[in-house]
Short mmCIF file of C-alpha atoms in Angstrom, two decimals:
data_model
loop_
_atom_site.label_atom_id
_atom_site.label_comp_id
_atom_site.label_asym_id
_atom_site.label_seq_id
_atom_site.Cartn_x
_atom_site.Cartn_y
_atom_site.Cartn_z
CA MET A 1 -9.53 -31.45 -103.35
CA ARG A 2 -6.50 -29.41 -104.32
CA ARG A 3 -7.71 -26.51 -102.16
CA ARG A 4 -8.09 -28.86 -99.18
CA CYS A 5 -4.55 -30.20 -99.67
CA CYS A 6 -3.16 -26.65 -99.74
CA LEU A 7 -4.99 -25.85 -96.50
CA LEU A 8 -3.62 -28.99 -94.82
CA LEU A 9 -0.09 -28.10 -95.99
CA LEU A 10 -0.44 -24.59 -94.56
CA LEU A 11 -1.62 -25.96 -91.21
CA ALA A 12 1.28 -28.42 -91.14
CA LEU A 13 3.78 -25.60 -91.73
CA LEU A 14 2.25 -23.48 -88.98
CA CYS A 15 2.45 -26.37 -86.53
CA GLU A 16 5.98 -27.40 -87.51
CA PRO A 17 8.28 -27.78 -84.45
CA GLY A 18 10.56 -24.79 -84.03
CA ARG A 19 8.18 -22.32 -85.60
CA GLY A 20 6.70 -19.56 -83.44
CA ARG A 21 9.78 -19.52 -81.21
CA GLU A 22 11.12 -16.16 -82.27
CA PRO A 23 11.55 -13.78 -79.30
CA GLY A 24 8.64 -11.45 -78.77
CA PRO A 25 8.88 -7.68 -78.22
CA GLY A 26 8.82 -8.33 -74.47
CA ALA A 27 11.95 -10.49 -74.40
CA VAL A 28 14.54 -9.68 -71.73
CA THR A 29 17.84 -8.95 -73.48
CA CYS A 30 21.53 -8.91 -72.69
CA GLY A 31 22.71 -5.52 -71.45
CA SER A 32 19.27 -4.57 -70.12
CA VAL A 33 19.08 -2.96 -66.67
CA LEU A 34 16.08 -4.01 -64.61
CA LYS A 35 14.50 -4.67 -61.25
CA LEU A 36 13.44 -8.19 -60.28
CA LEU A 37 10.30 -8.82 -58.25
CA ASN A 38 9.84 -11.91 -56.09
CA THR A 39 6.27 -12.77 -56.98
CA ARG A 40 5.46 -14.58 -53.72
CA HIS A 41 6.59 -11.86 -51.32
CA ASN A 42 6.21 -8.79 -53.57
CA VAL A 43 9.71 -7.44 -52.90
CA ARG A 44 12.47 -6.41 -55.30
CA LEU A 45 16.00 -7.80 -55.35
CA HIS A 46 18.27 -5.21 -53.75
CA SER A 47 21.82 -4.57 -52.61
CA HIS A 48 23.75 -1.73 -50.96
CA GLU A 49 27.06 -1.02 -49.27
CA VAL A 50 26.09 -2.89 -46.10
CA LYS A 51 28.11 -6.01 -45.34
CA TYR A 52 26.94 -9.14 -43.55
CA GLY A 53 27.97 -9.23 -39.90
CA SER A 54 28.39 -13.00 -40.11
CA GLY A 55 29.09 -15.65 -42.76
CA SER A 56 31.22 -14.33 -45.61
CA GLY A 57 31.17 -10.68 -44.53
CA GLN A 58 30.51 -9.74 -48.17
CA GLN A 59 28.03 -7.12 -49.38
CA SER A 60 24.50 -8.09 -48.42
CA VAL A 61 21.64 -8.78 -50.83
CA THR A 62 18.07 -8.24 -49.63
CA GLY A 63 14.49 -7.76 -50.80
CA VAL A 64 12.75 -4.38 -50.49
CA GLU A 65 9.09 -3.43 -50.80
CA VAL A 66 9.59 0.01 -52.36
CA SER A 67 9.61 0.14 -56.14
CA ASP A 68 11.62 3.36 -56.63
CA ASP A 69 14.91 2.49 -54.86
CA ALA A 70 17.87 2.99 -57.21
CA ASN A 71 19.79 0.24 -55.39
CA SER A 72 17.47 -2.37 -56.89
CA TYR A 73 18.78 -2.16 -60.47
CA TRP A 74 20.71 -5.10 -61.95
CA ARG A 75 22.39 -5.45 -65.35
CA ILE A 76 21.98 -8.66 -67.39
CA ARG A 77 25.35 -10.04 -68.54
CA GLY A 78 26.55 -13.35 -69.93
CA LYS A 79 28.76 -15.93 -68.30
CA HIS A 80 31.40 -14.20 -70.38
CA ASP A 81 30.70 -10.85 -72.01
CA ASP A 82 31.13 -12.29 -75.51
CA THR A 83 28.39 -14.89 -74.88
CA CYS A 84 25.67 -12.29 -74.29
CA GLN A 85 25.84 -9.60 -76.94
CA ARG A 86 24.00 -6.40 -76.13
CA GLY A 87 20.38 -6.59 -77.30
CA THR A 88 20.35 -10.38 -77.73
CA PRO A 89 17.30 -12.07 -76.15
CA VAL A 90 18.16 -14.25 -73.15
CA LYS A 91 17.26 -17.90 -73.74
CA CYS A 92 15.69 -20.18 -71.17
CA GLY A 93 18.53 -22.20 -69.68
CA GLN A 94 21.16 -19.58 -70.54
CA ALA A 95 23.97 -18.86 -68.06
CA ILE A 96 24.05 -15.22 -66.96
CA ARG A 97 25.50 -12.85 -64.40
CA LEU A 98 23.44 -10.20 -62.61
CA THR A 99 25.60 -7.16 -61.84
CA HIS A 100 24.40 -4.63 -59.27
CA VAL A 101 24.45 -1.31 -61.09
CA ASN A 102 25.35 1.03 -58.22
CA THR A 103 28.16 -1.04 -56.69
CA GLY A 104 29.46 -3.08 -59.64
CA LYS A 105 29.25 -6.35 -57.71
CA ASN A 106 27.73 -9.58 -59.01
CA LEU A 107 24.93 -11.65 -57.51
CA HIS A 108 26.80 -14.49 -55.81
CA THR A 109 26.27 -17.44 -53.50
CA HIS A 110 28.49 -19.95 -51.71
CA HIS A 111 28.48 -22.45 -48.86
CA PHE A 112 27.87 -20.04 -45.97
CA PRO A 113 24.63 -20.14 -43.95
CA SER A 114 22.29 -17.20 -44.39
CA PRO A 115 21.97 -15.14 -41.18
CA LEU A 116 18.22 -15.48 -40.52
CA SER A 117 16.89 -18.69 -42.08
CA ASN A 118 20.08 -20.76 -42.15
CA ASN A 119 19.61 -21.41 -45.86
CA GLN A 120 22.50 -20.55 -48.21
CA GLU A 121 23.83 -16.99 -48.07
CA VAL A 122 23.45 -14.83 -51.18
CA SER A 123 25.80 -11.87 -51.44
CA ALA A 124 27.14 -9.33 -53.95
CA PHE A 125 30.76 -9.99 -54.86
CA GLY A 126 33.57 -8.73 -57.10
CA ASP A 127 34.73 -5.37 -58.38
CA ASP A 128 33.60 -3.52 -61.50
CA GLY A 129 31.56 -6.52 -62.60
CA GLU A 130 34.38 -9.04 -62.27
CA GLY A 131 34.04 -11.75 -59.63
CA ASP A 132 34.39 -15.52 -60.00
CA ASP A 133 32.58 -18.66 -61.17
CA LEU A 134 30.17 -18.48 -58.22
CA ASP A 135 28.51 -15.45 -59.86
CA ILE A 136 26.87 -17.56 -62.58
CA TRP A 137 23.16 -18.44 -62.64
CA THR A 138 20.91 -20.07 -65.22
CA VAL A 139 17.54 -18.63 -66.18
CA GLN A 140 14.82 -21.25 -65.82
CA CYS A 141 11.67 -20.50 -67.80
CA SER A 142 9.06 -22.47 -69.70
CA GLY A 143 9.44 -21.16 -73.24
CA THR A 144 12.37 -20.48 -75.54
CA HIS A 145 13.27 -17.00 -74.32
CA TRP A 146 12.92 -15.08 -71.06
CA GLU A 147 9.87 -12.86 -71.53
CA ARG A 148 9.13 -9.89 -69.28
CA GLU A 149 5.65 -11.11 -68.38
CA ASP A 150 6.90 -14.55 -67.31
CA ALA A 151 7.84 -15.61 -63.79
CA VAL A 152 11.25 -17.30 -63.92
CA ARG A 153 13.70 -18.96 -61.57
CA PHE A 154 17.44 -18.40 -61.22
CA LYS A 155 19.42 -21.54 -60.46
CA HIS A 156 23.01 -21.23 -59.28
CA ILE A 157 25.41 -23.30 -61.39
CA GLY A 158 28.04 -23.89 -58.73
CA THR A 159 25.82 -25.02 -55.84
CA ASP A 160 22.45 -25.94 -57.44
CA VAL A 161 20.35 -23.60 -55.28
CA PHE A 162 17.52 -21.34 -56.41
CA LEU A 163 17.45 -17.61 -55.66
CA SER A 164 14.72 -17.35 -53.01
CA ILE A 165 12.95 -15.30 -50.36
CA THR A 166 10.89 -16.85 -47.57
CA GLY A 167 9.97 -13.67 -45.69
CA GLU A 168 12.46 -13.28 -42.81
CA GLN A 169 13.05 -9.60 -42.00
CA TYR A 170 16.22 -7.86 -40.87
CA GLY A 171 16.48 -5.39 -38.01
CA HIS A 172 18.87 -2.42 -37.74
CA PRO A 173 20.51 -1.08 -39.93
CA ILE A 174 18.33 -2.46 -42.75
CA ARG A 175 15.12 -2.84 -40.78
CA GLY A 176 12.22 -4.39 -42.67
CA GLN A 177 14.28 -5.64 -45.61
CA ARG A 178 13.87 -9.35 -46.41
CA GLU A 179 16.56 -11.98 -46.40
CA VAL A 180 17.52 -13.32 -49.85
CA HIS A 181 19.04 -16.79 -49.85
CA GLY A 182 19.54 -19.96 -51.85
CA MET A 183 17.24 -23.00 -51.52
CA HIS A 184 17.75 -26.43 -53.04
CA SER A 185 14.07 -27.01 -53.81
CA PRO A 186 12.15 -25.27 -56.61
CA ASN A 187 8.99 -23.79 -55.10
CA HIS A 188 6.78 -20.69 -55.03
CA HIS A 189 9.41 -18.76 -53.00
CA ASN A 190 11.83 -18.62 -55.94
CA TYR A 191 9.83 -17.10 -58.79
CA TRP A 192 10.96 -13.70 -60.11
CA MET A 193 9.57 -11.30 -62.69
CA ALA A 194 11.22 -8.48 -64.64
CA MET A 195 9.82 -5.11 -63.60
CA GLU A 196 11.02 -1.52 -64.05
CA GLY A 197 14.10 -0.96 -66.16
CA VAL A 198 15.79 -0.03 -69.41
CA PHE A 199 15.35 -2.88 -71.89
CA ILE A 200 17.64 -3.02 -74.93
CA LYS A 201 15.51 -3.98 -77.93
CA PRO A 202 16.41 -7.17 -79.83
CA SER A 203 18.24 -6.77 -83.16
CA MET A 204 18.37 -3.01 -82.93
CA ASP A 205 20.97 -0.33 -82.47
CA PRO A 206 22.18 -0.62 -78.82
CA ALA A 207 21.35 3.05 -78.33
CA LYS A 208 17.65 2.24 -78.79
CA HIS A 209 15.75 0.88 -75.80
CA ASP A 210 12.46 0.79 -73.93
CA GLU A 211 12.23 2.59 -70.62
CA LEU A 212 9.65 1.42 -68.10
#
C-alpha cells in the first residue's frame, strides 16, 4: 500500500502544472542570428538596400527561395535591449525586434499598402538597430518557449497584423522575390520556422553557440 502511495505521489509531481516547461536545447534565444522560413511558400525572410518605389519608400523586405543569401540573416533582440539578455530563451508571447544584420534596420510595418497585394507594407527601418515602436512584434507559439522546430507567427504590436507571404512576385530589379506584407487574419500564410543561423545557447557563456 505504501509503495502504491509513493508511486501515485511521484506521478502527481510529474504531472504538476508548470513542470516540464524548461526550455529545451533547441530554444531560440536572444542575440541569436538566424534565417526565417515561411513554411507555406518555402522562402526566407530577406532584405537589401533596395527601396520601395511606392508607399513609404523605405527599404524593402521580401522572401527569397535561395538558402545561402547573406541578406537573409536577422538578429533576435528585445523590445528594449535590457529585456532580452543574450542567451535567454525567447518566450511565447514575448515582444521582440528583428534586426537585419547586413543593413542594421529593423523589421517594421505601418499603414501603407503593400505594392503587389494591397495588404499592409512591411519594410526595414531605422539605423544601427534603432527605429521606433513600429518595429516591435510578438512571437506567437503554442508552448512556453520558441523552439527551433516549431512553426510560429509574428504579430505586430502597433497594427495587429501578422507577418505574411501570399506568393506575389516582384519584377525588375528584384525579379522572382516574393512580397512580404502584414495580414490581419492568422492563417497558413503566416507561419515561420527558424532555419540556418548562429544560436546562442541558453545559460551559457555568450561566446558559446551552435552554428547551423
